[in-house]
Coordinates of C-alpha atoms in Angstrom, one line a residue:
X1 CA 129.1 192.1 121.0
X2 CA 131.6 189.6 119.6
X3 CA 135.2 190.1 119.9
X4 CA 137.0 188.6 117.3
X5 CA 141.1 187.8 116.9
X6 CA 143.3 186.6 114.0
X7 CA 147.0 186.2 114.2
X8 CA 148.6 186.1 110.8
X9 CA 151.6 183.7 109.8
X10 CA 153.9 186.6 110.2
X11 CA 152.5 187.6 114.1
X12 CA 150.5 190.9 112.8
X13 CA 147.5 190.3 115.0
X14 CA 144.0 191.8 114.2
X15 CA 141.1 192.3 116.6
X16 CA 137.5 193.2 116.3
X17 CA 134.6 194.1 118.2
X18 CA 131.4 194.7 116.4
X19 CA 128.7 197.1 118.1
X20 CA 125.5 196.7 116.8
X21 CA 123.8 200.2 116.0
X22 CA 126.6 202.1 115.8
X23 CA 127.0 204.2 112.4
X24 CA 130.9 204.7 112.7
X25 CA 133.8 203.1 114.2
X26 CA 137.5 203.4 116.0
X27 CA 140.3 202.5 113.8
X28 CA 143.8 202.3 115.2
X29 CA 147.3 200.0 114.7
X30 CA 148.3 199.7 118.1
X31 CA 152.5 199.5 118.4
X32 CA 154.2 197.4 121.1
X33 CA 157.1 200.1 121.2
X34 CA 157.2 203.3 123.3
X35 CA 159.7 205.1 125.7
X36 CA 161.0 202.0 128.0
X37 CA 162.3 200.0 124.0
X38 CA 164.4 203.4 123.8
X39 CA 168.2 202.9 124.5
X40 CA 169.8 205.9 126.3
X41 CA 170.7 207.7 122.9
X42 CA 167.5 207.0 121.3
X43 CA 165.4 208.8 124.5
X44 CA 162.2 210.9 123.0
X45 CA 162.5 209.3 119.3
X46 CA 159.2 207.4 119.8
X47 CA 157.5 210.4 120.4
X48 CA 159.4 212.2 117.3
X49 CA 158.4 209.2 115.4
X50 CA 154.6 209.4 116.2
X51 CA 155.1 213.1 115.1
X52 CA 157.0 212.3 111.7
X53 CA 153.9 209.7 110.6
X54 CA 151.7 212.7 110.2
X55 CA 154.5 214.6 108.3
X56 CA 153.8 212.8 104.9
X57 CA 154.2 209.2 103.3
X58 CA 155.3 207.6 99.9
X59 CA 151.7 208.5 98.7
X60 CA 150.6 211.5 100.3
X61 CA 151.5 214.6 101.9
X62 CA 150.8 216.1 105.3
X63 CA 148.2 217.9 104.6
X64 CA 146.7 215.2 102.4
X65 CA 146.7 212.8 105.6
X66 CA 144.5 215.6 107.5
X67 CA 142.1 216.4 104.5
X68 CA 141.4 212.9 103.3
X69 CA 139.9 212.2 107.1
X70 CA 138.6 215.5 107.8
X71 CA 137.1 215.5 104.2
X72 CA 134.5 212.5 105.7
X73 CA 133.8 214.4 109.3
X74 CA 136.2 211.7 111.2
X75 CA 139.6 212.9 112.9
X76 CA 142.9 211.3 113.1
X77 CA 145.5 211.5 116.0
X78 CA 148.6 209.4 117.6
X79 CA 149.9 209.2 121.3
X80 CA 153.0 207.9 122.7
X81 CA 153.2 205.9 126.0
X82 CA 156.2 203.9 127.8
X83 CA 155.6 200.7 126.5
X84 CA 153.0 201.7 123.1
X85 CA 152.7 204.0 120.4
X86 CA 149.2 204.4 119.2
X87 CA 148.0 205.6 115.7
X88 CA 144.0 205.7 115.3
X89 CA 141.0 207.5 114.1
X90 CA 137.6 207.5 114.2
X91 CA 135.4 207.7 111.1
X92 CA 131.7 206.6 109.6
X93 CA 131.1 203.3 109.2
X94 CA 131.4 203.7 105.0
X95 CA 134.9 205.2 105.7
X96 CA 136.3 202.1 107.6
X97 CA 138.4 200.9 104.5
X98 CA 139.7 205.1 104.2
X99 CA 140.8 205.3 107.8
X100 CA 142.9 201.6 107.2
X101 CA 144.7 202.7 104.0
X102 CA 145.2 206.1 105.9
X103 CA 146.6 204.5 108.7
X104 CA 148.5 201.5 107.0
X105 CA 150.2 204.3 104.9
X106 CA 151.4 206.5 108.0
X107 CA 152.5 203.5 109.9
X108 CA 154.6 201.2 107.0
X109 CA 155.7 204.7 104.6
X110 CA 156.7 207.7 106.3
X111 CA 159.1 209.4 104.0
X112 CA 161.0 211.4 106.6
X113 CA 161.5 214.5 104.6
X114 CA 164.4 216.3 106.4
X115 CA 162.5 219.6 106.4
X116 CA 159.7 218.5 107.6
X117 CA 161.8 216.5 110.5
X118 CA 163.6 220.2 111.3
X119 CA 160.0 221.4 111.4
X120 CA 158.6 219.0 113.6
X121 CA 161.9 219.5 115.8
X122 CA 160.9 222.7 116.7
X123 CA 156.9 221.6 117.7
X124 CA 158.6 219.3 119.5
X125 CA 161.1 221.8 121.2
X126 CA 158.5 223.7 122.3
X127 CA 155.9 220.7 123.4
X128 CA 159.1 220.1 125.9
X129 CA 158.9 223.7 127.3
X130 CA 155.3 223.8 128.0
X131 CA 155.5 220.9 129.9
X132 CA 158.7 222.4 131.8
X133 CA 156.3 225.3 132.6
X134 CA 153.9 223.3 134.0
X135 CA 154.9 221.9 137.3
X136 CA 152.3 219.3 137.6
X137 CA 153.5 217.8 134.8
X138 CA 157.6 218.1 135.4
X139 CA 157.1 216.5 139.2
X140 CA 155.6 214.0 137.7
X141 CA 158.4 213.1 135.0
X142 CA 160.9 213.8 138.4
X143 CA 159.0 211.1 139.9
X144 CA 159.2 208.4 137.2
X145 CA 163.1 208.8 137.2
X146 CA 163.5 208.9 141.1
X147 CA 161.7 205.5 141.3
X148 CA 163.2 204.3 138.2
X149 CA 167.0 205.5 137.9
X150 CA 169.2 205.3 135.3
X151 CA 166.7 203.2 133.3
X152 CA 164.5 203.3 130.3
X153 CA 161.4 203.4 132.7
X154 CA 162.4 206.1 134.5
X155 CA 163.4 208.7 131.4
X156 CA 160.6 211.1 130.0
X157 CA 159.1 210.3 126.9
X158 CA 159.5 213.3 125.0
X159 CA 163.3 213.2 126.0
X160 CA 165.8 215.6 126.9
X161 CA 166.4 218.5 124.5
X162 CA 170.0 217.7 123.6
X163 CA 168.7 214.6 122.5
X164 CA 165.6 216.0 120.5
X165 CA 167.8 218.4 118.8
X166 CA 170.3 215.7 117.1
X167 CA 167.9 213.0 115.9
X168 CA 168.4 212.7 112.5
X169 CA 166.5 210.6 109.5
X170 CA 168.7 207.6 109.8
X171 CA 167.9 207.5 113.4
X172 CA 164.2 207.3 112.9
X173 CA 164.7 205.2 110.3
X174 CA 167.0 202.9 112.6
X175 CA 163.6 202.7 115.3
X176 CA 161.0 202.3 112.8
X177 CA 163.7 199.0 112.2
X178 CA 163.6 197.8 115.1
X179 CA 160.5 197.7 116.1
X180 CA 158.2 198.3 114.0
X181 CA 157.8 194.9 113.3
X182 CA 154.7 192.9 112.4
X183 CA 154.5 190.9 115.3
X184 CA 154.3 194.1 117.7
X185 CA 151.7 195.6 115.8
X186 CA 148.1 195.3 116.7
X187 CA 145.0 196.4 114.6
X188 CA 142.3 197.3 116.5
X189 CA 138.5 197.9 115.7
X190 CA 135.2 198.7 117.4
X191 CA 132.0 199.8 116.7
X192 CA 130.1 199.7 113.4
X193 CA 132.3 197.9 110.3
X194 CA 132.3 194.8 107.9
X195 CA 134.7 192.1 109.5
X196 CA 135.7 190.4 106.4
X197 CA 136.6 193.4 104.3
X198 CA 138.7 194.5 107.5
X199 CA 140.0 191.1 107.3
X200 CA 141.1 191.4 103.7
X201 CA 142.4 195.0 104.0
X202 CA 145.0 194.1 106.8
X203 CA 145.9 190.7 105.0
X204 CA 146.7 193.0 102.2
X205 CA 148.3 195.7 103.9
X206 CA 150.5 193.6 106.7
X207 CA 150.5 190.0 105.6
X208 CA 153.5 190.5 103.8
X209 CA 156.0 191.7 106.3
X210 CA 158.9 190.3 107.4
X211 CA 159.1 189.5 111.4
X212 CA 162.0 190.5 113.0
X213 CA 163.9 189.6 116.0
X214 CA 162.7 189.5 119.9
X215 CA 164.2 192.8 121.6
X216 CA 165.2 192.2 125.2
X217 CA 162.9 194.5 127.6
X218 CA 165.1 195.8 130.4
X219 CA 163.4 195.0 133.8
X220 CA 162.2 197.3 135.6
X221 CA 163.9 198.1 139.0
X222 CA 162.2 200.3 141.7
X223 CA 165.2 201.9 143.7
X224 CA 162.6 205.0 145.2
X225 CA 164.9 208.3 146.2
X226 CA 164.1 211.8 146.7
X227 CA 164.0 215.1 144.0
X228 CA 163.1 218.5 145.2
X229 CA 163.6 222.0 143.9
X230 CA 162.8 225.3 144.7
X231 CA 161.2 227.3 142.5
X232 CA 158.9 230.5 143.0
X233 CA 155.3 229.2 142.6
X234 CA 152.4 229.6 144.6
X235 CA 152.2 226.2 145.9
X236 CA 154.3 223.3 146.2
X237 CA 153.4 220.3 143.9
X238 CA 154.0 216.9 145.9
X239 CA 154.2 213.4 144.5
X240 CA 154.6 210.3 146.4
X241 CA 155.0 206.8 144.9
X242 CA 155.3 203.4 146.3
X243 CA 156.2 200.1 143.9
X244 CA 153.1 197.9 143.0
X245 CA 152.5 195.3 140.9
X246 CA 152.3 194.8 137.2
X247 CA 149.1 194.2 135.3
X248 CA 150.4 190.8 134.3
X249 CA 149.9 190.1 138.2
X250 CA 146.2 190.1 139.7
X251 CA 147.3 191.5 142.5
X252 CA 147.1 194.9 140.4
X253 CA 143.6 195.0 141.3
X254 CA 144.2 195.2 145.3
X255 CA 146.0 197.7 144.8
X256 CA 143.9 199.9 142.7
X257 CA 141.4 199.0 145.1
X258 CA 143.8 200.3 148.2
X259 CA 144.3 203.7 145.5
X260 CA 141.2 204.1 144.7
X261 CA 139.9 203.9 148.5
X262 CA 142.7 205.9 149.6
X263 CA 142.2 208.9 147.1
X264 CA 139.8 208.1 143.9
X265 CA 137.4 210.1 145.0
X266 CA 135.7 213.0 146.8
X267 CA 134.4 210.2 149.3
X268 CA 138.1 208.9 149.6
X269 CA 140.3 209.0 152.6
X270 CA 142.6 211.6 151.3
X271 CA 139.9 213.9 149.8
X272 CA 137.9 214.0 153.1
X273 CA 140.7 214.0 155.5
X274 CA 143.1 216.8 154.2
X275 CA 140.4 218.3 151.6
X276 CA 137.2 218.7 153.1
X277 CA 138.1 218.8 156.9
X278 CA 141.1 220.4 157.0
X279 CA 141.5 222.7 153.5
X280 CA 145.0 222.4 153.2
X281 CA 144.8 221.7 149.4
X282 CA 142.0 221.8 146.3
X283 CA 143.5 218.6 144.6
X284 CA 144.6 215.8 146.0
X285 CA 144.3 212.2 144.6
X286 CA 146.1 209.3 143.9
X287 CA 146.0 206.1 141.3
X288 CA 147.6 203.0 140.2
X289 CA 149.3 202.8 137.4
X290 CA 151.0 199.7 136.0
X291 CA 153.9 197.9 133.3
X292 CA 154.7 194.7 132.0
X293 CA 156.7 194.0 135.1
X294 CA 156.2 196.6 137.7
X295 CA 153.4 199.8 138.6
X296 CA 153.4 202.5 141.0
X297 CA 150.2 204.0 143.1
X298 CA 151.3 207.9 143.1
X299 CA 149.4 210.2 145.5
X300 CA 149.8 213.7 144.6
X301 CA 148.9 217.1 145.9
X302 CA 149.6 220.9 145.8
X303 CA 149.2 223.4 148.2
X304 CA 151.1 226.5 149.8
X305 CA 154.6 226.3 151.1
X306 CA 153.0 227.3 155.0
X307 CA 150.9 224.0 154.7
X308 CA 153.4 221.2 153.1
X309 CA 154.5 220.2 156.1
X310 CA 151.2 219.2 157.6
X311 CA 150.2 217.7 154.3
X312 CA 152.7 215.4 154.0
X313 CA 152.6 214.2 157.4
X314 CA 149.1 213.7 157.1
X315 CA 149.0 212.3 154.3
X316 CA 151.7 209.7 155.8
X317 CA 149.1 209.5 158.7
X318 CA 146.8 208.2 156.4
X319 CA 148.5 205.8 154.7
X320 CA 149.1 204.1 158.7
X321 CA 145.3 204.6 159.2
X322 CA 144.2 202.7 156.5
X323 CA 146.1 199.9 156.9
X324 CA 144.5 198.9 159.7
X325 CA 141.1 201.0 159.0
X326 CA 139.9 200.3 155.6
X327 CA 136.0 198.8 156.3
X328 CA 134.3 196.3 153.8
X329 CA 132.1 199.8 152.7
X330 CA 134.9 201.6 151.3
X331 CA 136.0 198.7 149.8
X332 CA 132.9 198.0 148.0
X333 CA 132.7 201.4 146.9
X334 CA 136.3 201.2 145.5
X335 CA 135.1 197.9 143.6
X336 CA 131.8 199.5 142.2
X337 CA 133.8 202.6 141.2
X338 CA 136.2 200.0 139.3
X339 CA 133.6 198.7 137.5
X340 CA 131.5 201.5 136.7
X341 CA 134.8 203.1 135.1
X342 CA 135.5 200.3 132.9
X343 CA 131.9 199.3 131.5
X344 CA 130.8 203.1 131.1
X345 CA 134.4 203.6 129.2
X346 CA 133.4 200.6 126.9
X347 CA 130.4 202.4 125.4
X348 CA 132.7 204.6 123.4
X349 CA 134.4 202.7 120.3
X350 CA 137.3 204.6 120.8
X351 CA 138.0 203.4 124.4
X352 CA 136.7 199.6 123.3
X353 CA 139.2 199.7 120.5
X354 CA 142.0 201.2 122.5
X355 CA 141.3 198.3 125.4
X356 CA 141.3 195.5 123.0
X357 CA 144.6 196.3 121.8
X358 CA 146.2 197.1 125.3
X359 CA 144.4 193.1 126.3
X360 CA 145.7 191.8 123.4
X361 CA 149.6 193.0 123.1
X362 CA 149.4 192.1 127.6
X363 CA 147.9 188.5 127.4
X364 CA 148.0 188.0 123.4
X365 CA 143.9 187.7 124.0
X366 CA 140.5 189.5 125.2
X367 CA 139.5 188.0 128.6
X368 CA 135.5 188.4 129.2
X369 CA 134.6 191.0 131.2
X370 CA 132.9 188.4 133.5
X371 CA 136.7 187.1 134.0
X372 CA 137.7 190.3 134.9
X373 CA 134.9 191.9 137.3
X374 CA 135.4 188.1 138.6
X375 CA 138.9 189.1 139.5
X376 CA 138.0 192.8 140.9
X377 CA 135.3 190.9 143.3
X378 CA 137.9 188.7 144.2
X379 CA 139.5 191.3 146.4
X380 CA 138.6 191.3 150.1
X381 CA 138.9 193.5 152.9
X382 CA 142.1 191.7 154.4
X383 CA 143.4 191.6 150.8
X384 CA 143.9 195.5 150.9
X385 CA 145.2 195.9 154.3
X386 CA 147.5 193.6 153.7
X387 CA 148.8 195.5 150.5
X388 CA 148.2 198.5 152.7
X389 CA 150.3 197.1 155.4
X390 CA 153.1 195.7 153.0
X391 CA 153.5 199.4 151.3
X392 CA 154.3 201.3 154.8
X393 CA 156.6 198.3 156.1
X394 CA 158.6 197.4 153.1
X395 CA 158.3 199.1 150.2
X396 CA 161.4 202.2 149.3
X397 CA 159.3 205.3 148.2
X398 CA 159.9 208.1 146.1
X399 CA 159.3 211.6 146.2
X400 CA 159.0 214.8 144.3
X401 CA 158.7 217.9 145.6
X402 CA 159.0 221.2 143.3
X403 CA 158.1 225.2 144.2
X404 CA 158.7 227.2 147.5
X405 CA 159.9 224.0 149.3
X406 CA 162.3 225.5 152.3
X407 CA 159.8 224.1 154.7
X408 CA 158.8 220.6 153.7
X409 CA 160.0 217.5 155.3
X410 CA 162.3 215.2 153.4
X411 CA 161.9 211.7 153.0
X412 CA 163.8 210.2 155.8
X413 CA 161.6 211.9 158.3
X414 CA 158.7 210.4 156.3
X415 CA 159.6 206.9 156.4
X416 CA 160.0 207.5 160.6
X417 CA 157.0 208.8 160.4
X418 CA 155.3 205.5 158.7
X419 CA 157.8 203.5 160.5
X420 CA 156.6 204.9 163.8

């Protein structure tokens, strides 16, 4: 497998990955612009925007953009992140050049018809209460703006509603202005397709665009805090995050070792300890997540009101134990589990498309995957308890409780409790 890159005069950058014996292929333009590019105003209109691109272009209409896919058995979607918006499909190998043109068209010629923006308004609307009726999801959102306050990190990325009820055409127009721009836009393809007549296609297509200016990224800054509210469920839903560090620094995989040891799995700490011995929950995990400049590892549970209280301090029991505990075993399960993840994930097309352009718009190339599992075996034992160590002594956490709460400690008593 080959991984091929191109950067064109104008920085639209193309990469490739050829699988031999594959009969189709993932197709997607990759945009360097999500939630955190947002100014306060602007909060949820990358998420609108991924919604308008389906809604109809200079040459073809919504329902066009479905059928012309869905007419060849492939499928066509969009996601929005913090720091990307993603537009992709998967298709036949034959229908590469379709999927492109598709693609292209929804990216650089949305028309932004104003009834189709009221339309999507109200999908939108309602996206926004089913995820406020689902509390795993809203402690989650609390989370992200209790570690990161009053900044573009910390907001949701669907956005408030006030906000999603006044964007208008020139707003979305304004966005689509700023950013996307050629040199944040990344097209990405794996599996079975002809190289030079992708090459062509995207000279074609994005060749002739004008670059724009660099857009200052405000950094990120971990404060940590404290949200609860009570609400009539039957459990409480607990999250718990600590500041780690970006994937630009390798420390990131430490400490998605330390996660991944500390709740990845049914054999993790976590999962055995407050799971299987004591049955005060039936999920609890946690996971490292990281930005440009910053990451969190969240652990997160839900169980009854009557039990919070021993979960939490439990779970801050834990976090002490393994600090000093954490055996060269668990740690090279954590690493195997790492790197089972990643090379079973790379033989779908979809997920080998999706990491080239994530590797691409991080280091502006593809390391090997030898230079990465290089870096994951580069982790030792005293590596992670150190990490371990520096997240109970130093680090400001933040927590999100939400449903029948009364009894649940806050988080001064939980930092006495690590502290102790």
């Amino acid at each position: 497998m080959t991984v091929k890159l191109h950067e064109f005069d104008n920085g639209f950058r193309v990469v490739t990955e050829y699988m031999p014996g594959l009969k189709s292929a993932a197709i997607g333009v990759w945009v360097m612009a999500g939630g955190r590019h947002e100014r306060i105003e602007q909060n949820g209109i990358a998420h609108f925007l991924e919604h308008m691109a389906f809604k109809g272009t200079e040459r073809r209409s919504a329902l066009q953009i479905a059928e012309e896919i869905e007419d060849v058995g492939g499928y066509i979607n969009a996601y929005t992140s913090r720091e990307m918006t993603a537009y992709y499909a998967r298709v036949l190998e034959d229908d590469v050049p379709l999927a492109l043109d598709v693609l292209s068209d929804i990216v650089l010629n949305p028309v932004f018809d104003e009834s189709e923006i009221e339309v999507e308004r109200g999908v939108i609307l309602q996206e926004i209460g089913q995820v406020m009726d689902t509390p795993d999801d809203v402690v989650f959102d609390w989370l992200q703006e209790v570690a990161y306050p009053e900044q573009p990190l910390g907001r949701t990325i669907l956005g408030p509603t006030e906000r999603v009820s006044s964007f208008s055409r020139g707003d979305l127009r304004r966005f689509v202005g700023e950013h996307y721009r050629p040199e944040k836009l990344i097209l990405s393809v794996a599996g079975g397709f002809d190289h030079d007549q992708i090459m062509a296609e995207a000279e074609r297509l994005f060749a002739g665009l004008e670059r724009g200016s660099d857009k200052v990224i405000v950094p990120a800054q971990f404060a940590g805090g404290e949200r609860r509210e009570i609400k009539t469920l039957e459990q409480v839903h607990f999250a718990l995050a600590f500041e780690t560090p970006g994937y630009l620094d390798d420390a990131v995989y430490t400490a998605q070792i330390y996660s991944s040891v500390l709740g990845g799995g049914m054999s993790s700490r976590l999962f055995q300890e407050i799971r299987e011995r004591r049955g005060l929950c039936y999920s609890i995990f946690a996971q490292t997540g990281a930005y440009a400049d910053t990451g969190m590892t969240t652990i997160y549970a839900g169980t009854s009101g009557e039990q919070i209280d021993a979960l939490t301090n439990l779970t801050v029991d834990e976090l002490k134990r393994a600090a000093g505990e954490i055996t060269q075993t668990e740690v090279d399960r954590a690493r195997a589990q790492m790197k089972a993840g990643m090379l079973m994930g790379l033989e779908s097309p979809s997920a080998r498309a999706e990491r080239l352009a994530r590797l691409v718009a991080i280091w502006g190339e593809v390391p090997s995957l030898d230079k990465v599992v290089a870096k994951i075996d580069a982790v030792t034992v005293a590596d992670v308890r150190a990490h371990a160590s520096g997240l109970i002594t130093t680090a400001q956490p933040a927590l999100t409780m939400y449903g029948p709460v009364d009894h649940a400690p806050h988080l001064a008593h939980l930092k006495e409790r690590l502290a102790a």
